[in-house]
PDB file of N, CA and C in Angstrom:
ATOM      1  N   UNK A   1      -7.782   9.036  25.670  1.00  0.00           N
ATOM      2  CA  UNK A   1      -6.888   8.533  26.633  1.00  0.00           C
ATOM      3  C   UNK A   1      -6.498   7.117  26.328  1.00  0.00           C
ATOM      4  N   UNK A   2      -6.981   6.293  25.506  1.00  0.00           N
ATOM      5  CA  UNK A   2      -6.426   4.944  25.168  1.00  0.00           C
ATOM      6  C   UNK A   2      -5.157   5.210  24.139  1.00  0.00           C
ATOM      7  N   UNK A   3      -5.142   6.145  23.592  1.00  0.00           N
ATOM      8  CA  UNK A   3      -3.529   6.477  22.804  1.00  0.00           C
ATOM      9  C   UNK A   3      -2.630   6.987  23.578  1.00  0.00           C
ATOM     10  N   UNK A   4      -2.717   7.949  24.730  1.00  0.00           N
ATOM     11  CA  UNK A   4      -1.708   7.937  25.687  1.00  0.00           C
ATOM     12  C   UNK A   4      -1.232   6.674  26.337  1.00  0.00           C
ATOM     13  N   UNK A   5      -2.476   6.052  26.892  1.00  0.00           N
ATOM     14  CA  UNK A   5      -1.930   4.601  27.654  1.00  0.00           C
ATOM     15  C   UNK A   5      -1.191   3.606  26.837  1.00  0.00           C
ATOM     16  N   UNK A   6      -1.690   3.658  25.412  1.00  0.00           N
ATOM     17  CA  UNK A   6      -0.978   2.725  24.487  1.00  0.00           C
ATOM     18  C   UNK A   6       0.758   3.310  24.337  1.00  0.00           C
ATOM     19  N   UNK A   7       0.529   4.597  24.317  1.00  0.00           N
ATOM     20  CA  UNK A   7       2.020   5.106  23.870  1.00  0.00           C
ATOM     21  C   UNK A   7       2.772   4.837  25.030  1.00  0.00           C
ATOM     22  N   UNK A   8       2.184   5.259  26.565  1.00  0.00           N
ATOM     23  CA  UNK A   8       2.897   5.100  27.536  1.00  0.00           C
ATOM     24  C   UNK A   8       3.378   3.488  27.720  1.00  0.00           C
ATOM     25  N   UNK A   9       2.634   2.457  27.306  1.00  0.00           N
ATOM     26  CA  UNK A   9       3.269   1.115  27.576  1.00  0.00           C
ATOM     27  C   UNK A   9       3.925   0.663  26.377  1.00  0.00           C
ATOM     28  N   UNK A  10       4.044   1.235  25.371  1.00  0.00           N
ATOM     29  CA  UNK A  10       4.962   1.204  24.487  1.00  0.00           C
ATOM     30  C   UNK A  10       6.202   1.683  24.513  1.00  0.00           C
ATOM     31  N   UNK A  11       6.219   2.774  25.142  1.00  0.00           N
ATOM     32  CA  UNK A  11       7.486   3.356  25.577  1.00  0.00           C
ATOM     33  C   UNK A  11       8.062   2.544  26.862  1.00  0.00           C
ATOM     34  N   UNK A  12       7.218   2.227  27.553  1.00  0.00           N
ATOM     35  CA  UNK A  12       8.011   1.316  28.718  1.00  0.00           C
ATOM     36  C   UNK A  12       8.466   0.028  28.184  1.00  0.00           C
ATOM     37  N   UNK A  13       7.748  -0.697  27.165  1.00  0.00           N
ATOM     38  CA  UNK A  13       8.336  -1.855  26.500  1.00  0.00           C
ATOM     39  C   UNK A  13       9.436  -1.638  26.115  1.00  0.00           C
ATOM     40  N   UNK A  14       9.797  -0.545  25.130  1.00  0.00           N
ATOM     41  CA  UNK A  14      10.906  -0.190  24.784  1.00  0.00           C
ATOM     42  C   UNK A  14      12.085  -0.012  25.371  1.00  0.00           C
ATOM     43  N   UNK A  15      11.853   0.584  26.721  1.00  0.00           N
ATOM     44  CA  UNK A  15      12.869   1.106  27.729  1.00  0.00           C
ATOM     45  C   UNK A  15      13.131  -0.366  28.184  1.00  0.00           C
ATOM     46  N   UNK A  16      12.376  -1.433  28.553  1.00  0.00           N
ATOM     47  CA  UNK A  16      12.461  -2.537  29.180  1.00  0.00           C
ATOM     48  C   UNK A  16      13.419  -3.358  28.043  1.00  0.00           C
ATOM     49  N   UNK A  17      13.351  -3.522  26.616  1.00  0.00           N
ATOM     50  CA  UNK A  17      13.773  -4.309  26.083  1.00  0.00           C
ATOM     51  C   UNK A  17      15.003  -3.676  25.867  1.00  0.00           C
ATOM     52  N   UNK A  18      15.371  -2.466  25.760  1.00  0.00           N
ATOM     53  CA  UNK A  18      16.910  -1.716  25.719  1.00  0.00           C
ATOM     54  C   UNK A  18      17.644  -2.176  27.024  1.00  0.00           C
ATOM     55  N   UNK A  19      17.091  -1.850  28.113  1.00  0.00           N
ATOM     56  CA  UNK A  19      17.709  -2.369  29.370  1.00  0.00           C
ATOM     57  C   UNK A  19      17.884  -3.683  29.414  1.00  0.00           C
ATOM     58  N   UNK A  20      16.814  -4.267  29.292  1.00  0.00           N
ATOM     59  CA  UNK A  20      17.027  -6.003  29.240  1.00  0.00           C
ATOM     60  C   UNK A  20      18.317  -6.557  28.348  1.00  0.00           C
ATOM     61  N   UNK A  21      18.305  -5.769  27.137  1.00  0.00           N
ATOM     62  CA  UNK A  21      19.425  -6.422  26.185  1.00  0.00           C
ATOM     63  C   UNK A  21      20.645  -5.796  26.865  1.00  0.00           C
ATOM     64  N   UNK A  22      20.706  -4.774  27.315  1.00  0.00           N
ATOM     65  CA  UNK A  22      22.016  -4.176  27.812  1.00  0.00           C
ATOM     66  C   UNK A  22      22.443  -5.234  29.007  1.00  0.00           C
ATOM     67  N   UNK A  23      21.399  -5.437  29.852  1.00  0.00           N
ATOM     68  CA  UNK A  23      21.736  -6.279  31.061  1.00  0.00           C
ATOM     69  C   UNK A  23      22.195  -7.687  30.599  1.00  0.00           C
ATOM     70  N   UNK A  24      21.501  -8.194  29.550  1.00  0.00           N
ATOM     71  CA  UNK A  24      21.797  -9.914  29.627  1.00  0.00           C
ATOM     72  C   UNK A  24      22.642  -9.926  28.451  1.00  0.00           C
ATOM     73  N   UNK A  25      23.419  -8.942  27.817  1.00  0.00           N
ATOM     74  CA  UNK A  25      24.137  -9.572  26.951  1.00  0.00           C
ATOM     75  C   UNK A  25      25.716  -8.935  27.597  1.00  0.00           C
ATOM     76  N   UNK A  26      26.643 -10.151  27.304  1.00  0.00           N
ATOM     77  CA  UNK A  26      27.903  -9.844  28.022  1.00  0.00           C
ATOM     78  C   UNK A  26      29.080  -9.674  26.759  1.00  0.00           C
ATOM     79  N   UNK A  27      29.886  -8.984  27.155  1.00  0.00           N
ATOM     80  CA  UNK A  27      31.351  -9.061  26.284  1.00  0.00           C
ATOM     81  C   UNK A  27      31.515 -10.370  25.828  1.00  0.00           C
ATOM     82  N   UNK A  28      32.356 -10.522  24.752  1.00  0.00           N
ATOM     83  CA  UNK A  28      33.240 -11.592  24.400  1.00  0.00           C
ATOM     84  C   UNK A  28      34.073 -12.232  25.403  1.00  0.00           C
ATOM     85  N   UNK A  29      34.734 -11.491  26.072  1.00  0.00           N
ATOM     86  CA  UNK A  29      35.787 -11.634  26.762  1.00  0.00           C
ATOM     87  C   UNK A  29      35.444 -12.501  28.059  1.00  0.00           C
ATOM     88  N   UNK A  30      34.368 -12.357  28.520  1.00  0.00           N
ATOM     89  CA  UNK A  30      33.487 -12.787  29.856  1.00  0.00           C
ATOM     90  C   UNK A  30      33.246 -14.433  29.293  1.00  0.00           C
ATOM     91  N   UNK A  31      33.609 -15.175  30.569  1.00  0.00           N
ATOM     92  CA  UNK A  31      33.236 -16.694  30.125  1.00  0.00           C
ATOM     93  C   UNK A  31      32.497 -17.142  31.368  1.00  0.00           C
ATOM     94  N   UNK A  32      30.980 -16.634  31.155  1.00  0.00           N
ATOM     95  CA  UNK A  32      30.177 -16.973  32.353  1.00  0.00           C
ATOM     96  C   UNK A  32      28.957 -17.730  31.765  1.00  0.00           C
ATOM     97  N   UNK A  33      28.264 -18.397  32.565  1.00  0.00           N
ATOM     98  CA  UNK A  33      27.027 -19.219  32.198  1.00  0.00           C
ATOM     99  C   UNK A  33      25.899 -17.940  32.362  1.00  0.00           C
ATOM    100  N   UNK A  34      25.444 -17.634  31.113  1.00  0.00           N
ATOM    101  CA  UNK A  34      24.474 -16.585  31.195  1.00  0.00           C
ATOM    102  C   UNK A  34      22.816 -17.232  30.827  1.00  0.00           C
ATOM    103  N   UNK A  35      22.777 -18.458  31.371  1.00  0.00           N
ATOM    104  CA  UNK A  35      21.430 -18.945  31.098  1.00  0.00           C
ATOM    105  C   UNK A  35      20.316 -18.207  31.469  1.00  0.00           C
ATOM    106  N   UNK A  36      20.334 -17.870  32.966  1.00  0.00           N
ATOM    107  CA  UNK A  36      19.136 -17.197  33.673  1.00  0.00           C
ATOM    108  C   UNK A  36      18.815 -15.846  32.773  1.00  0.00           C
ATOM    109  N   UNK A  37      20.141 -15.006  32.315  1.00  0.00           N
ATOM    110  CA  UNK A  37      19.836 -13.830  31.874  1.00  0.00           C
ATOM    111  C   UNK A  37      19.308 -13.992  30.267  1.00  0.00           C
ATOM    112  N   UNK A  38      19.771 -15.054  29.746  1.00  0.00           N
ATOM    113  CA  UNK A  38      19.180 -15.128  28.234  1.00  0.00           C
ATOM    114  C   UNK A  38      17.582 -15.513  28.659  1.00  0.00           C
ATOM    115  N   UNK A  39      17.348 -16.282  29.573  1.00  0.00           N
ATOM    116  CA  UNK A  39      15.915 -16.720  29.889  1.00  0.00           C
ATOM    117  C   UNK A  39      14.973 -15.544  30.065  1.00  0.00           C
ATOM    118  N   UNK A  40      15.550 -14.471  31.005  1.00  0.00           N
ATOM    119  CA  UNK A  40      14.725 -13.541  31.285  1.00  0.00           C
ATOM    120  C   UNK A  40      14.844 -12.535  30.096  1.00  0.00           C
ATOM    121  N   UNK A  41      15.531 -12.567  28.998  1.00  0.00           N
ATOM    122  CA  UNK A  41      15.448 -11.768  27.847  1.00  0.00           C
ATOM    123  C   UNK A  41      14.531 -12.105  26.990  1.00  0.00           C
ATOM    124  N   UNK A  42      14.457 -13.672  26.998  1.00  0.00           N
ATOM    125  CA  UNK A  42      13.727 -14.203  26.206  1.00  0.00           C
ATOM    126  C   UNK A  42      11.996 -14.173  26.650  1.00  0.00           C
ATOM    127  N   UNK A  43      12.011 -14.307  27.858  1.00  0.00           N
ATOM    128  CA  UNK A  43      10.517 -13.985  28.360  1.00  0.00           C
ATOM    129  C   UNK A  43      10.138 -12.561  28.113  1.00  0.00           C
ATOM    130  N   UNK A  44      11.258 -11.611  28.199  1.00  0.00           N
ATOM    131  CA  UNK A  44      10.566  -9.990  28.175  1.00  0.00           C
ATOM    132  C   UNK A  44      10.492  -9.961  26.499  1.00  0.00           C
ATOM    133  N   UNK A  45      11.139 -10.656  25.603  1.00  0.00           N
ATOM    134  CA  UNK A  45      10.649 -10.410  24.261  1.00  0.00           C
ATOM    135  C   UNK A  45       9.671 -11.099  23.892  1.00  0.00           C
ATOM    136  N   UNK A  46       9.138 -12.309  24.556  1.00  0.00           N
ATOM    137  CA  UNK A  46       7.950 -12.872  24.345  1.00  0.00           C
ATOM    138  C   UNK A  46       6.553 -11.882  24.890  1.00  0.00           C
ATOM    139  N   UNK A  47       7.048 -11.301  25.926  1.00  0.00           N
ATOM    140  CA  UNK A  47       5.835 -10.290  26.486  1.00  0.00           C
ATOM    141  C   UNK A  47       5.591  -9.297  25.476  1.00  0.00           C
ATOM    142  N   UNK A  48       6.978  -8.616  25.145  1.00  0.00           N
ATOM    143  CA  UNK A  48       6.787  -7.519  24.094  1.00  0.00           C
ATOM    144  C   UNK A  48       6.210  -7.890  22.665  1.00  0.00           C
ATOM    145  N   UNK A  49       6.505  -9.027  22.232  1.00  0.00           N
ATOM    146  CA  UNK A  49       5.796  -9.655  21.060  1.00  0.00           C
ATOM    147  C   UNK A  49       4.608  -9.822  21.073  1.00  0.00           C
ATOM    148  N   UNK A  50       3.955 -10.449  22.286  1.00  0.00           N
ATOM    149  CA  UNK A  50       2.496 -10.625  22.413  1.00  0.00           C
ATOM    150  C   UNK A  50       2.027  -9.541  22.500  1.00  0.00           C
ATOM    151  N   UNK A  51       2.422  -8.377  23.202  1.00  0.00           N
ATOM    152  CA  UNK A  51       1.599  -7.172  23.409  1.00  0.00           C
ATOM    153  C   UNK A  51       1.531  -6.194  21.930  1.00  0.00           C
ATOM    154  N   UNK A  52       2.542  -6.262  21.179  1.00  0.00           N
ATOM    155  CA  UNK A  52       2.425  -6.106  19.880  1.00  0.00           C
ATOM    156  C   UNK A  52       1.476  -6.770  18.766  1.00  0.00           C
ATOM    157  N   UNK A  53       1.641  -7.961  18.910  1.00  0.00           N
ATOM    158  CA  UNK A  53       0.545  -8.624  18.337  1.00  0.00           C
ATOM    159  C   UNK A  53      -0.934  -8.671  18.939  1.00  0.00           C
ATOM    160  N   UNK A  54      -1.179  -8.446  20.201  1.00  0.00           N
ATOM    161  CA  UNK A  54      -2.511  -8.254  20.668  1.00  0.00           C
ATOM    162  C   UNK A  54      -2.838  -6.963  20.160  1.00  0.00           C
ATOM    163  N   UNK A  55      -2.041  -5.801  20.214  1.00  0.00           N
ATOM    164  CA  UNK A  55      -2.662  -4.489  19.693  1.00  0.00           C
ATOM    165  C   UNK A  55      -2.721  -4.645  18.289  1.00  0.00           C
ATOM    166  N   UNK A  56      -2.481  -5.240  17.422  1.00  0.00           N
ATOM    167  CA  UNK A  56      -2.603  -5.684  15.943  1.00  0.00           C
ATOM    168  C   UNK A  56      -3.993  -5.753  15.341  1.00  0.00           C
ATOM    169  N   UNK A  57      -4.872  -6.368  16.093  1.00  0.00           N
ATOM    170  CA  UNK A  57      -6.147  -6.740  15.625  1.00  0.00           C
ATOM    171  C   UNK A  57      -7.051  -5.543  15.635  1.00  0.00           C
ATOM    172  N   UNK A  58      -6.569  -4.423  16.384  1.00  0.00           N
ATOM    173  CA  UNK A  58      -7.633  -3.393  16.353  1.00  0.00           C
ATOM    174  C   UNK A  58      -8.049  -2.785  15.317  1.00  0.00           C
ATOM    175  N   UNK A  59      -8.924  -2.130  15.115  1.00  0.00           N
ATOM    176  CA  UNK A  59      -9.418  -1.485  13.799  1.00  0.00           C
ATOM    177  C   UNK A  59      -8.636  -0.085  13.711  1.00  0.00           C
ATOM    178  N   UNK A  60      -8.441   0.192  12.640  1.00  0.00           N
ATOM    179  CA  UNK A  60      -7.677   1.517  12.578  1.00  0.00           C
ATOM    180  C   UNK A  60      -8.829   2.383  12.569  1.00  0.00           C
ATOM    181  N   UNK A  61      -8.028   3.741  13.065  1.00  0.00           N
ATOM    182  CA  UNK A  61      -8.595   5.088  13.410  1.00  0.00           C
ATOM    183  C   UNK A  61      -9.085   5.726  12.041  1.00  0.00           C
ATOM    184  N   UNK A  62      -8.946   5.349  10.902  1.00  0.00           N
ATOM    185  CA  UNK A  62      -9.783   5.959   9.736  1.00  0.00           C
ATOM    186  C   UNK A  62     -11.008   5.865   9.516  1.00  0.00           C
ATOM    187  N   UNK A  63     -11.698   7.188   9.088  1.00  0.00           N
ATOM    188  CA  UNK A  63     -13.232   6.921   8.739  1.00  0.00           C
ATOM    189  C   UNK A  63     -13.625   6.658   7.576  1.00  0.00           C
ATOM    190  N   UNK A  64     -14.908   6.864   7.348  1.00  0.00           N
ATOM    191  CA  UNK A  64     -15.270   6.493   5.680  1.00  0.00           C
ATOM    192  C   UNK A  64     -14.650   7.697   4.853  1.00  0.00           C
ATOM    193  N   UNK A  65     -14.662   7.390   3.695  1.00  0.00           N
ATOM    194  CA  UNK A  65     -14.087   8.438   2.699  1.00  0.00           C
ATOM    195  C   UNK A  65     -14.942   9.591   2.757  1.00  0.00           C
ATOM    196  N   UNK A  66     -14.140  10.677   2.442  1.00  0.00           N
ATOM    197  CA  UNK A  66     -14.840  11.896   2.366  1.00  0.00           C
ATOM    198  C   UNK A  66     -15.264  12.494   1.102  1.00  0.00           C
ATOM    199  N   UNK A  67     -15.000  11.735   0.215  1.00  0.00           N
ATOM    200  CA  UNK A  67     -15.589  11.802  -1.485  1.00  0.00           C
ATOM    201  C   UNK A  67     -16.738  11.241  -1.494  1.00  0.00           C
ATOM    202  N   UNK A  68     -17.510  11.743  -2.217  1.00  0.00           N
ATOM    203  CA  UNK A  68     -18.912  10.941  -2.960  1.00  0.00           C
ATOM    204  C   UNK A  68     -18.541   9.832  -3.713  1.00  0.00           C
ATOM    205  N   UNK A  69     -19.463   8.859  -4.049  1.00  0.00           N
ATOM    206  CA  UNK A  69     -18.962   7.750  -4.812  1.00  0.00           C
ATOM    207  C   UNK A  69     -19.772   7.877  -6.366  1.00  0.00           C
ATOM    208  N   UNK A  70     -18.893   8.168  -7.222  1.00  0.00           N
ATOM    209  CA  UNK A  70     -19.501   8.749  -8.616  1.00  0.00           C
ATOM    210  C   UNK A  70     -20.251   7.596  -9.353  1.00  0.00           C
ATOM    211  N   UNK A  71     -21.056   7.882  -9.782  1.00  0.00           N
ATOM    212  CA  UNK A  71     -21.866   6.625 -10.527  1.00  0.00           C
ATOM    213  C   UNK A  71     -21.580   6.139 -11.704  1.00  0.00           C
ATOM    214  N   UNK A  72     -21.424   4.950 -12.317  1.00  0.00           N
ATOM    215  CA  UNK A  72     -20.716   4.745 -13.300  1.00  0.00           C
ATOM    216  C   UNK A  72     -21.798   4.810 -14.898  1.00  0.00           C
ATOM    217  N   UNK A  73     -21.244   5.424 -15.898  1.00  0.00           N
ATOM    218  CA  UNK A  73     -22.153   5.271 -16.704  1.00  0.00           C
ATOM    219  C   UNK A  73     -22.075   6.558 -17.663  1.00  0.00           C
ATOM    220  N   UNK A  74     -22.677   6.668 -18.669  1.00  0.00           N
ATOM    221  CA  UNK A  74     -22.549   7.990 -19.540  1.00  0.00           C
ATOM    222  C   UNK A  74     -23.465   9.034 -18.672  1.00  0.00           C
ATOM    223  N   UNK A  75     -23.234  10.419 -19.165  1.00  0.00           N
ATOM    224  CA  UNK A  75     -24.032  11.345 -18.433  1.00  0.00           C
ATOM    225  C   UNK A  75     -25.643  11.385 -19.184  1.00  0.00           C
ATOM    226  N   UNK A  76     -26.549  11.895 -18.464  1.00  0.00           N
ATOM    227  CA  UNK A  76     -27.760  11.691 -18.955  1.00  0.00           C
ATOM    228  C   UNK A  76     -28.064  12.951 -19.988  1.00  0.00           C
ATOM    229  N   UNK A  77     -28.918  12.486 -20.983  1.00  0.00           N
ATOM    230  CA  UNK A  77     -29.399  13.709 -22.080  1.00  0.00           C
ATOM    231  C   UNK A  77     -30.040  14.473 -21.490  1.00  0.00           C
ATOM    232  N   UNK A  78     -30.809  15.289 -22.458  1.00  0.00           N
ATOM    233  CA  UNK A  78     -31.651  16.361 -21.864  1.00  0.00           C
ATOM    234  C   UNK A  78     -33.037  16.010 -21.252  1.00  0.00           C
ATOM    235  N   UNK A  79     -33.481  14.745 -21.664  1.00  0.00           N
ATOM    236  CA  UNK A  79     -34.644  14.156 -21.090  1.00  0.00           C
ATOM    237  C   UNK A  79     -34.479  13.109 -20.100  1.00  0.00           C
ATOM    238  N   UNK A  80     -33.104  13.217 -19.502  1.00  0.00           N
ATOM    239  CA  UNK A  80     -32.631  11.754 -18.758  1.00  0.00           C
ATOM    240  C   UNK A  80     -32.213  10.566 -19.249  1.00  0.00           C
ATOM    241  N   UNK A  81     -32.481  10.535 -20.688  1.00  0.00           N
ATOM    242  CA  UNK A  81     -31.879   9.379 -21.506  1.00  0.00           C
ATOM    243  C   UNK A  81     -30.567   9.615 -21.541  1.00  0.00           C
ATOM    244  N   UNK A  82     -29.621   8.424 -21.492  1.00  0.00           N
ATOM    245  CA  UNK A  82     -28.415   8.751 -22.162  1.00  0.00           C
ATOM    246  C   UNK A  82     -28.184   8.704 -23.666  1.00  0.00           C
ATOM    247  N   UNK A  83     -27.156   9.521 -23.659  1.00  0.00           N
ATOM    248  CA  UNK A  83     -26.740   9.892 -25.188  1.00  0.00           C
ATOM    249  C   UNK A  83     -25.702   8.907 -25.583  1.00  0.00           C
ATOM    250  N   UNK A  84     -26.049   8.363 -26.718  1.00  0.00           N
ATOM    251  CA  UNK A  84     -25.344   7.344 -27.730  1.00  0.00           C
ATOM    252  C   UNK A  84     -24.964   8.282 -29.183  1.00  0.00           C
ATOM    253  N   UNK A  85     -23.594   7.953 -29.630  1.00  0.00           N
ATOM    254  CA  UNK A  85     -23.251   7.940 -30.828  1.00  0.00           C
ATOM    255  C   UNK A  85     -24.157   7.141 -31.771  1.00  0.00           C
ATOM    256  N   UNK A  86     -24.594   7.758 -32.999  1.00  0.00           N
ATOM    257  CA  UNK A  86     -25.556   7.051 -33.929  1.00  0.00           C
ATOM    258  C   UNK A  86     -24.716   6.222 -34.604  1.00  0.00           C
ATOM    259  N   UNK A  87     -23.328   6.934 -34.766  1.00  0.00           N
ATOM    260  CA  UNK A  87     -22.383   5.847 -35.710  1.00  0.00           C
ATOM    261  C   UNK A  87     -20.884   5.977 -35.376  1.00  0.00           C
ATOM    262  N   UNK A  88     -20.338   5.023 -35.111  1.00  0.00           N
ATOM    263  CA  UNK A  88     -18.799   4.807 -34.872  1.00  0.00           C
ATOM    264  C   UNK A  88     -18.160   4.420 -36.185  1.00  0.00           C
ATOM    265  N   UNK A  89     -16.849   5.547 -36.297  1.00  0.00           N
ATOM    266  CA  UNK A  89     -16.120   5.155 -37.690  1.00  0.00           C
ATOM    267  C   UNK A  89     -15.440   3.758 -37.395  1.00  0.00           C
ATOM    268  N   UNK A  90     -15.486   3.085 -38.528  1.00  0.00           N
ATOM    269  CA  UNK A  90     -14.661   1.828 -38.692  1.00  0.00           C
ATOM    270  C   UNK A  90     -13.127   2.153 -38.891  1.00  0.00           C
ATOM    271  N   UNK A  91     -12.278   2.024 -38.039  1.00  0.00           N
ATOM    272  CA  UNK A  91     -10.876   2.126 -38.416  1.00  0.00           C
ATOM    273  C   UNK A  91      -9.953   0.971 -38.705  1.00  0.00           C
ATOM    274  N   UNK A  92      -8.954   1.012 -39.295  1.00  0.00           N
ATOM    275  CA  UNK A  92      -8.009   0.054 -39.257  1.00  0.00           C
ATOM    276  C   UNK A  92      -6.410   0.636 -39.355  1.00  0.00           C
ATOM    277  N   UNK A  93      -5.668  -0.247 -39.126  1.00  0.00           N
ATOM    278  CA  UNK A  93      -4.355   0.093 -39.189  1.00  0.00           C
ATOM    279  C   UNK A  93      -3.512  -0.225 -40.673  1.00  0.00           C
ATOM    280  N   UNK A  94      -2.903   0.585 -41.196  1.00  0.00           N
ATOM    281  CA  UNK A  94      -2.176   0.183 -42.583  1.00  0.00           C
ATOM    282  C   UNK A  94      -0.782   0.604 -42.597  1.00  0.00           C
ATOM    283  N   UNK A  95      -0.049  -0.063 -43.326  1.00  0.00           N
ATOM    284  CA  UNK A  95       1.559   0.454 -43.232  1.00  0.00           C
ATOM    285  C   UNK A  95       1.605   1.407 -44.549  1.00  0.00           C
ATOM    286  N   UNK A  96       2.280   2.502 -44.249  1.00  0.00           N
ATOM    287  CA  UNK A  96       2.374   3.255 -45.244  1.00  0.00           C
ATOM    288  C   UNK A  96       4.103   3.586 -45.494  1.00  0.00           C
ATOM    289  N   UNK A  97       4.445   4.315 -46.471  1.00  0.00           N
ATOM    290  CA  UNK A  97       6.073   4.554 -46.824  1.00  0.00           C
ATOM    291  C   UNK A  97       6.122   5.904 -47.023  1.00  0.00           C
ATOM    292  N   UNK A  98       6.946   6.449 -46.372  1.00  0.00           N
ATOM    293  CA  UNK A  98       7.364   8.064 -46.832  1.00  0.00           C
ATOM    294  C   UNK A  98       8.067   8.304 -47.940  1.00  0.00           C
ATOM    295  N   UNK A  99       8.473   9.505 -48.249  1.00  0.00           N
ATOM    296  CA  UNK A  99       9.465   9.749 -49.561  1.00  0.00           C
ATOM    297  C   UNK A  99      11.021   9.100 -49.247  1.00  0.00           C
ATOM    298  N   UNK A 100      11.164   8.719 -48.272  1.00  0.00           N
ATOM    299  CA  UNK A 100      12.714   8.113 -47.963  1.00  0.00           C
ATOM    300  C   UNK A 100      12.635   6.562 -47.968  1.00  0.00           C
ATOM    301  N   UNK A 101      11.466   5.971 -48.152  1.00  0.00           N
ATOM    302  CA  UNK A 101      11.296   4.508 -48.341  1.00  0.00           C
ATOM    303  C   UNK A 101      11.182   4.109 -46.789  1.00  0.00           C
ATOM    304  N   UNK A 102      10.984   4.841 -45.734  1.00  0.00           N
ATOM    305  CA  UNK A 102      10.876   4.277 -44.338  1.00  0.00           C
ATOM    306  C   UNK A 102       9.685   3.929 -44.121  1.00  0.00           C
ATOM    307  N   UNK A 103       9.143   2.890 -43.487  1.00  0.00           N
ATOM    308  CA  UNK A 103       7.791   2.343 -43.161  1.00  0.00           C
ATOM    309  C   UNK A 103       7.199   2.659 -41.824  1.00  0.00           C
ATOM    310  N   UNK A 104       5.755   3.030 -42.057  1.00  0.00           N
ATOM    311  CA  UNK A 104       5.247   3.680 -40.720  1.00  0.00           C
ATOM    312  C   UNK A 104       4.073   3.202 -40.663  1.00  0.00           C
ATOM    313  N   UNK A 105       3.350   2.941 -39.533  1.00  0.00           N
ATOM    314  CA  UNK A 105       1.870   2.692 -39.475  1.00  0.00           C
ATOM    315  C   UNK A 105       1.179   3.779 -39.348  1.00  0.00           C
ATOM    316  N   UNK A 106      -0.238   3.758 -39.950  1.00  0.00           N
ATOM    317  CA  UNK A 106      -1.249   5.158 -40.075  1.00  0.00           C
ATOM    318  C   UNK A 106      -2.559   4.214 -39.785  1.00  0.00           C
ATOM    319  N   UNK A 107      -3.334   5.046 -38.839  1.00  0.00           N
ATOM    320  CA  UNK A 107      -4.752   4.553 -38.631  1.00  0.00           C
ATOM    321  C   UNK A 107      -5.324   5.095 -39.464  1.00  0.00           C
ATOM    322  N   UNK A 108      -6.354   4.294 -40.522  1.00  0.00           N
ATOM    323  CA  UNK A 108      -7.287   5.052 -41.449  1.00  0.00           C
ATOM    324  C   UNK A 108      -8.841   4.743 -41.045  1.00  0.00           C
ATOM    325  N   UNK A 109      -9.523   5.568 -40.978  1.00  0.00           N
ATOM    326  CA  UNK A 109     -10.621   5.833 -40.627  1.00  0.00           C
ATOM    327  C   UNK A 109     -11.680   5.941 -41.978  1.00  0.00           C
ATOM    328  N   UNK A 110     -12.888   5.243 -41.802  1.00  0.00           N
ATOM    329  CA  UNK A 110     -13.857   5.393 -43.034  1.00  0.00           C
ATOM    330  C   UNK A 110     -14.590   6.772 -42.682  1.00  0.00           C
TER     331      UNK A 110
END
């Protein structure tokens, strides 16, 4: 129900803005004092801006995420203990040269 009410109010404010701007603005050829129309247009703009800002503090309609939280860490082993590698190879980068004399980098591991 509140969504329809907000939509109706927003639509009305947009229509008021368009009608007010068409009413308040004059062509360049007219030489009139339009202080009152400008004041009314400014008040209407302040009301519309205030309504938009007042509606901005509401929480969004999104719910909690639908996916499960994945725990961080390695998968457990056969008896619940984590599995760790016993030996990690020591690697380093060296420069090599091909048959044409062009240099390239290669990763060498023990």
